[in-house]
PDB file of C-alpha atoms in Angstrom:
ATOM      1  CA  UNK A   1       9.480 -27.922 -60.642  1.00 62.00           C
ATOM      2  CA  UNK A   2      12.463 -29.464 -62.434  1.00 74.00           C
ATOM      3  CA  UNK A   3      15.683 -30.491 -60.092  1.00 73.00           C
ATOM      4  CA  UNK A   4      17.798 -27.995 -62.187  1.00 73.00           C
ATOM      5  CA  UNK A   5      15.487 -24.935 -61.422  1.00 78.00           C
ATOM      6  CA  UNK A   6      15.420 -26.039 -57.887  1.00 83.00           C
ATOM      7  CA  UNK A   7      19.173 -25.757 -57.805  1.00 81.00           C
ATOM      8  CA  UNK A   8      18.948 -22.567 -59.645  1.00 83.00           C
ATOM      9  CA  UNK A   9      16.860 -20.649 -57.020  1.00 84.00           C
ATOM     10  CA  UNK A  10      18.878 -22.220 -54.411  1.00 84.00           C
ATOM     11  CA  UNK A  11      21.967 -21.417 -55.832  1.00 84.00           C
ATOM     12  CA  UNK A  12      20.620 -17.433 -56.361  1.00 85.00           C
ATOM     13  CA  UNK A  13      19.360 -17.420 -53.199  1.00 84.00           C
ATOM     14  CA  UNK A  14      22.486 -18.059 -51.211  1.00 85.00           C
ATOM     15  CA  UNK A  15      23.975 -15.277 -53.562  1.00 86.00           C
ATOM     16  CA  UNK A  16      21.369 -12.598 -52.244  1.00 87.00           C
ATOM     17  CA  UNK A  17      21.647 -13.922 -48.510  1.00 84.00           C
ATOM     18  CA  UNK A  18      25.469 -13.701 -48.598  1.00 84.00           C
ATOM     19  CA  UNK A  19      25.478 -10.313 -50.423  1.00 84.00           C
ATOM     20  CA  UNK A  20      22.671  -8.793 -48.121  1.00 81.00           C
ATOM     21  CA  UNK A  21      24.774  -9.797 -44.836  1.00 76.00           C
ATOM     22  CA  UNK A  22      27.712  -8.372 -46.684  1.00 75.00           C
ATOM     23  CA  UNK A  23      25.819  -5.332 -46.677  1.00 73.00           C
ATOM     24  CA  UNK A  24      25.039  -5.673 -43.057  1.00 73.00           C
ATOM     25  CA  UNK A  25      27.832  -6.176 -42.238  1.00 66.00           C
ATOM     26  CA  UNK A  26      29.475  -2.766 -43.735  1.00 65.00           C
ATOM     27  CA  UNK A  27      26.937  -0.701 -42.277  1.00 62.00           C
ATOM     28  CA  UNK A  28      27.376  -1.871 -38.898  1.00 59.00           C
ATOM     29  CA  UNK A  29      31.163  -1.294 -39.444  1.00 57.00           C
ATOM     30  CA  UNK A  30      30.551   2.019 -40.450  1.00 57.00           C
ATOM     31  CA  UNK A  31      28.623   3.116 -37.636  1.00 55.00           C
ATOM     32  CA  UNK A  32      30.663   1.523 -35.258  1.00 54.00           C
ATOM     33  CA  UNK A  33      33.885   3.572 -37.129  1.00 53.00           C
ATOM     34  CA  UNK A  34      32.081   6.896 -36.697  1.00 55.00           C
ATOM     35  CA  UNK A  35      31.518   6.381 -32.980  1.00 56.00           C
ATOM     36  CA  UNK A  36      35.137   5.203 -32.245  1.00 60.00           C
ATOM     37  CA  UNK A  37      35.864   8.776 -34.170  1.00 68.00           C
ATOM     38  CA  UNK A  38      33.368  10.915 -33.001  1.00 79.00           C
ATOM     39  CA  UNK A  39      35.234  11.743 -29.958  1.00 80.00           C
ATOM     40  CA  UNK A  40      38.091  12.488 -32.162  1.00 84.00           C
ATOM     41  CA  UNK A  41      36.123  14.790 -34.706  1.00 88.00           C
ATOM     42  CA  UNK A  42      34.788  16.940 -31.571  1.00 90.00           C
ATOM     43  CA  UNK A  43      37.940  17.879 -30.952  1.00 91.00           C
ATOM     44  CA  UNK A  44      39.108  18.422 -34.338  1.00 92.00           C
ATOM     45  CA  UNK A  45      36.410  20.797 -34.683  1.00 93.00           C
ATOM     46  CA  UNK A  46      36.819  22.782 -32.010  1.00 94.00           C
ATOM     47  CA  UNK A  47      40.394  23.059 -32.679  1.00 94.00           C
ATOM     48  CA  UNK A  48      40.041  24.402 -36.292  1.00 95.00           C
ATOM     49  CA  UNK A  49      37.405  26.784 -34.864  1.00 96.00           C
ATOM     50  CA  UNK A  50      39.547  27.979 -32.375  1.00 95.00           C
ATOM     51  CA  UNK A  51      42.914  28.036 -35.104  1.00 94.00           C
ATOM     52  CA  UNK A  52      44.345  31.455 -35.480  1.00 93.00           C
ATOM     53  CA  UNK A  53      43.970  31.186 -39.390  1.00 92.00           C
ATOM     54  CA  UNK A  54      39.842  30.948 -38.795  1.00 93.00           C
ATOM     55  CA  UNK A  55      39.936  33.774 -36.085  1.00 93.00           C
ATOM     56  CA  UNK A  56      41.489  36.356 -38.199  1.00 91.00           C
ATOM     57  CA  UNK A  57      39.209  36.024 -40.897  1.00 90.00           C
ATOM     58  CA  UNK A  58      36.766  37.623 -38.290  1.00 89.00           C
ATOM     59  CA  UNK A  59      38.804  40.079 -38.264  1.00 89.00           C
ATOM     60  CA  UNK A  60      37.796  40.846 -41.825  1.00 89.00           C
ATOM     61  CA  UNK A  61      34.108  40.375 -41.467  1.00 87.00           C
ATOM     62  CA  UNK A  62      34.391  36.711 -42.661  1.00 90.00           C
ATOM     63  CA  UNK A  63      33.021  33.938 -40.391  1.00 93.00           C
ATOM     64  CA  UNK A  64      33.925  30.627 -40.381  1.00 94.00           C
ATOM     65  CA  UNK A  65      32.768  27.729 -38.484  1.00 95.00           C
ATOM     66  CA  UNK A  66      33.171  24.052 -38.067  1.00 95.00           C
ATOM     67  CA  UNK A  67      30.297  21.758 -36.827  1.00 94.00           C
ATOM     68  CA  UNK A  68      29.457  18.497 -36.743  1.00 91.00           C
ATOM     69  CA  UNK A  69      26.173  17.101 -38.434  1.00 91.00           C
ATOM     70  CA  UNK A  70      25.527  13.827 -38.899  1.00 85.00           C
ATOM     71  CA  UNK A  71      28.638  11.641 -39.547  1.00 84.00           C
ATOM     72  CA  UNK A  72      29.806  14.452 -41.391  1.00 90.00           C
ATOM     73  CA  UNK A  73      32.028  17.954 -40.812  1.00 93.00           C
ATOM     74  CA  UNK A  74      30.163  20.871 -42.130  1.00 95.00           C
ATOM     75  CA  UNK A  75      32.219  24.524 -42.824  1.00 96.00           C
ATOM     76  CA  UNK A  76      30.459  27.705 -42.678  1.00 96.00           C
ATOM     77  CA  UNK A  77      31.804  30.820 -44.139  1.00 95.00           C
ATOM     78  CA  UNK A  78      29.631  33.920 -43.640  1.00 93.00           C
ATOM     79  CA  UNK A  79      30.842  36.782 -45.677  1.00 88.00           C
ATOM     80  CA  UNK A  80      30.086  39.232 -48.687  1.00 84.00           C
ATOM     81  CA  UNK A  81      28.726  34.899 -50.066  1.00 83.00           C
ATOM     82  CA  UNK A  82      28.251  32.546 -47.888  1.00 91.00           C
ATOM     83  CA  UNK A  83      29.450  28.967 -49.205  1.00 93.00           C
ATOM     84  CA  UNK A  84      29.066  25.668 -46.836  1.00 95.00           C
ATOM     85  CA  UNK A  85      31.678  22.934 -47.465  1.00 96.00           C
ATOM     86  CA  UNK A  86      30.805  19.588 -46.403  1.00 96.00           C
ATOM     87  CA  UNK A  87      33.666  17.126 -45.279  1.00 95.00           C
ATOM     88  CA  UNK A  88      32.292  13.575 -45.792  1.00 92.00           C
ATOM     89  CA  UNK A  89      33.496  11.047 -43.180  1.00 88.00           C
ATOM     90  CA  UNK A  90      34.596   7.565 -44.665  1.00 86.00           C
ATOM     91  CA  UNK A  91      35.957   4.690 -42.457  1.00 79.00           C
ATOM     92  CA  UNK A  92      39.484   6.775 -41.486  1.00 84.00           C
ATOM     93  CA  UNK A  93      39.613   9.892 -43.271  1.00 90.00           C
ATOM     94  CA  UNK A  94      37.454  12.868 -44.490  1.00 93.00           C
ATOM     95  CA  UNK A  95      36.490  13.227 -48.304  1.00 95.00           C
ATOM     96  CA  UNK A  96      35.762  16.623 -50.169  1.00 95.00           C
ATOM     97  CA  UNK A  97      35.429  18.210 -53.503  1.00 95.00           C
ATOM     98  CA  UNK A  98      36.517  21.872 -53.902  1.00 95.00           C
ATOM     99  CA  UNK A  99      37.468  23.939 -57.108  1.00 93.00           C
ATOM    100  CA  UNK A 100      41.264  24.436 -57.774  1.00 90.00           C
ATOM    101  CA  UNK A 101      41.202  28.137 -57.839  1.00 89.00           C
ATOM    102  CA  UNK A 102      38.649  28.130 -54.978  1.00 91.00           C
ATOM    103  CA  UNK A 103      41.283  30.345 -51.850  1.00 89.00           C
ATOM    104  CA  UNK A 104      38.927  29.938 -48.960  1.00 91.00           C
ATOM    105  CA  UNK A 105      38.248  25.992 -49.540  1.00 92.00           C
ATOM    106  CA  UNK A 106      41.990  25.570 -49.781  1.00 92.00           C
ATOM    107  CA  UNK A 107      42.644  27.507 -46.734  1.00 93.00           C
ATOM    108  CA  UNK A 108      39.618  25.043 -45.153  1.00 94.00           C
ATOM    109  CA  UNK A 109      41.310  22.549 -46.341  1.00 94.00           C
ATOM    110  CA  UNK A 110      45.101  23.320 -45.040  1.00 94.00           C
ATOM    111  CA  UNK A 111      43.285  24.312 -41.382  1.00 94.00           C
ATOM    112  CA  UNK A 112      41.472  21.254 -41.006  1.00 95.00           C
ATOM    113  CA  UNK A 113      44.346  19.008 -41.772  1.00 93.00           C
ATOM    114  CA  UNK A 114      46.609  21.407 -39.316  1.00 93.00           C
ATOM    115  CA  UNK A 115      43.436  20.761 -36.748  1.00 93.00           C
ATOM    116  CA  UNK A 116      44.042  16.893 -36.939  1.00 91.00           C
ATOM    117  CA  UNK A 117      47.685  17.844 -36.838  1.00 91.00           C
ATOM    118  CA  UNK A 118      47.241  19.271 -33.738  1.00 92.00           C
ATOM    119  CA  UNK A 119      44.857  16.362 -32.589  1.00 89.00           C
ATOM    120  CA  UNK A 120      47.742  14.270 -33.142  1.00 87.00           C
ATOM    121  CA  UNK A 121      50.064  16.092 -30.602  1.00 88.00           C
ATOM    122  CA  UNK A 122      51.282  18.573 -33.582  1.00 87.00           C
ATOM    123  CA  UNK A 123      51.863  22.235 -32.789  1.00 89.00           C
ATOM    124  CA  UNK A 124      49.238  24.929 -34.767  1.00 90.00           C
ATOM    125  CA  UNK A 125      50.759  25.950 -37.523  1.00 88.00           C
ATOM    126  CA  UNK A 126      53.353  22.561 -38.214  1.00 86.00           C
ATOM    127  CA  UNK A 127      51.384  21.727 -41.804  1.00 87.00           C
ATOM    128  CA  UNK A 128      51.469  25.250 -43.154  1.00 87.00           C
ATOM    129  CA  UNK A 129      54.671  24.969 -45.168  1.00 85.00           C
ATOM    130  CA  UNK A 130      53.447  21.801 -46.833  1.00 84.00           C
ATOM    131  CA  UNK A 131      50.422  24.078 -48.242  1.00 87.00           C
ATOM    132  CA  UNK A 132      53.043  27.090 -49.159  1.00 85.00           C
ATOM    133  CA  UNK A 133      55.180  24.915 -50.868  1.00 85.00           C
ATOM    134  CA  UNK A 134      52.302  22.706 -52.627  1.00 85.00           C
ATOM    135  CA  UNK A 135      54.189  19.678 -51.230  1.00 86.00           C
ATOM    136  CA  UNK A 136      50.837  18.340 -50.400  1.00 87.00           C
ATOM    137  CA  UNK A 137      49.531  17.776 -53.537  1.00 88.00           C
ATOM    138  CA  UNK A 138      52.491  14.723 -53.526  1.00 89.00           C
ATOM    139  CA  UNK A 139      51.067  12.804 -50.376  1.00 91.00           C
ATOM    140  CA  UNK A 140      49.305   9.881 -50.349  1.00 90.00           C
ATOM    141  CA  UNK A 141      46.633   9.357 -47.929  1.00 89.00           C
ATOM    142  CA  UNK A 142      49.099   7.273 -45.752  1.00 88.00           C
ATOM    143  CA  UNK A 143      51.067  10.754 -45.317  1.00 90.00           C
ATOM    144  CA  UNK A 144      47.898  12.256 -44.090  1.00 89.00           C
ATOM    145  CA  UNK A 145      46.259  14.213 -47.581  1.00 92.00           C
ATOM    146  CA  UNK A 146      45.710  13.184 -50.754  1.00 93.00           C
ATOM    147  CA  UNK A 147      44.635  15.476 -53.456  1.00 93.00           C
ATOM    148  CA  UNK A 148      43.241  13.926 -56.999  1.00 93.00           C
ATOM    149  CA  UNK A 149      42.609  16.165 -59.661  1.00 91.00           C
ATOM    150  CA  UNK A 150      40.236  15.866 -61.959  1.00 89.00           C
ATOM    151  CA  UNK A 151      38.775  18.796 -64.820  1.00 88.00           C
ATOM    152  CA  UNK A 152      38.941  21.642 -62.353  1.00 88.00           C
ATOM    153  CA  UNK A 153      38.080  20.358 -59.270  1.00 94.00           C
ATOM    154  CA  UNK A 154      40.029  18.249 -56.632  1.00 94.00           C
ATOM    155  CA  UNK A 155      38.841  15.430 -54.581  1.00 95.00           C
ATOM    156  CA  UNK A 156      40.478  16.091 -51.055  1.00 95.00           C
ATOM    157  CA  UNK A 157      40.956  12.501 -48.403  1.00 95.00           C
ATOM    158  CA  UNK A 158      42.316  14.083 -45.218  1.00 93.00           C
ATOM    159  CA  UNK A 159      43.879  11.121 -42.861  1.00 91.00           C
ATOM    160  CA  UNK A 160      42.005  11.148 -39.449  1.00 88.00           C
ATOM    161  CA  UNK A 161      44.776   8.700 -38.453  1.00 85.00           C
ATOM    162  CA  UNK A 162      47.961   9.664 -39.619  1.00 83.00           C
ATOM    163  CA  UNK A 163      48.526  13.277 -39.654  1.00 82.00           C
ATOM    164  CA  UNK A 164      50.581  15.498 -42.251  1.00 82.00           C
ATOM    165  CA  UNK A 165      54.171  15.870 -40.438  1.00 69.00           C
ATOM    166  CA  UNK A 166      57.390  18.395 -40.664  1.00 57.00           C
ATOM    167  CA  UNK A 167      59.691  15.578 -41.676  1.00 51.00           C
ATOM    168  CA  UNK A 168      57.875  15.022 -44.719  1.00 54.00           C
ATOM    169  CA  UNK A 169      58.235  18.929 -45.497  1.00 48.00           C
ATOM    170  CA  UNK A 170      62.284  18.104 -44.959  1.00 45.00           C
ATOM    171  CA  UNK A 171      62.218  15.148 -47.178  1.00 46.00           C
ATOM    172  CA  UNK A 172      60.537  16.945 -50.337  1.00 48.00           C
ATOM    173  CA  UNK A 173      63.318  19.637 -49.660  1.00 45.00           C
ATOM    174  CA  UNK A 174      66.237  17.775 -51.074  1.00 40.00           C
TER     175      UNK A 174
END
């Protein structure tokens, strides 16, 4: 084999052994991120599924329930259709697609991030008037939501870290 080949395979090899423990290496940070949140997203669960909002859709013959499956949050809603939403977790927030004109995924939505809210030492109820006055669709992730749009659809990130807060509410007032 010529010297320059040798260098060749040696040189692509190194590439594949540092991009394969790159790999590695981000898997084994990701699992280790869900456990340190798992705790965290047991809770959250069973605070949206015991949230007011989510009770009082019983009321109305309309289930809804949180669980969790996988490294992921999965919503329920039993009624006249059922529909399942599935909240992807990523290293520090949740990730979700829903339709723009879709009511029940938006009221998911503004539960879930009132449930981490409330994780967070908040009081049920505190993010509400972000959703009422569509303030929310202004946040970054580092205020706790971030909504992209895209045709008719948005792509939800809901902080697990930093939750939505009432000052922001006061701040997009004025």
């Amino acid at each position: 084999m010529k010297k320059a080949n040798i260098f060749r395979c040696i040189f692509w090899g190194l590439i594949m052994l540092i991009v394969l423990s790159l790999g590695i290496i981000g898997v084994i940070y990701n699992v280790n991120s869900f456990n340190d949140n798992e705790s965290d997203l047991k809770r959250i669960i069973s605070i949206f599924n015991n949230n007011t909002t989510i009770k009082d859709y019983e009321k109305v013959d309309t289930k809804i329930e949180a669980t969790l499956k996988g490294k992921n949050i999965i919503v329920e809603v039993k009624s006249t259709t059922d529909k399942v939403y599935k909240f992807n977790f990523k290293r520090n927030y949740l990730e979700t697609n829903i339709e723009k004109d879709d009511s029940i995924g938006n009221i998911i939505v503004m539960v879930l991030a009132d449930s981490i809210s409330v994780n967070h030492g908040g009081f049920e109820g505190d993010t509400y008037n972000s959703f009422t006055n569509q303030s929310v669709y202004n946040y970054t992730l580092d205020q706790g939501i971030e909504y992209n749009e895209k045709n008719s659809k948005y792509r939800i990130k809901i902080n697990l870290e930093n939750a939505i807060s009432k000052t922001l509410d006061i701040d997009n007032e004025y």
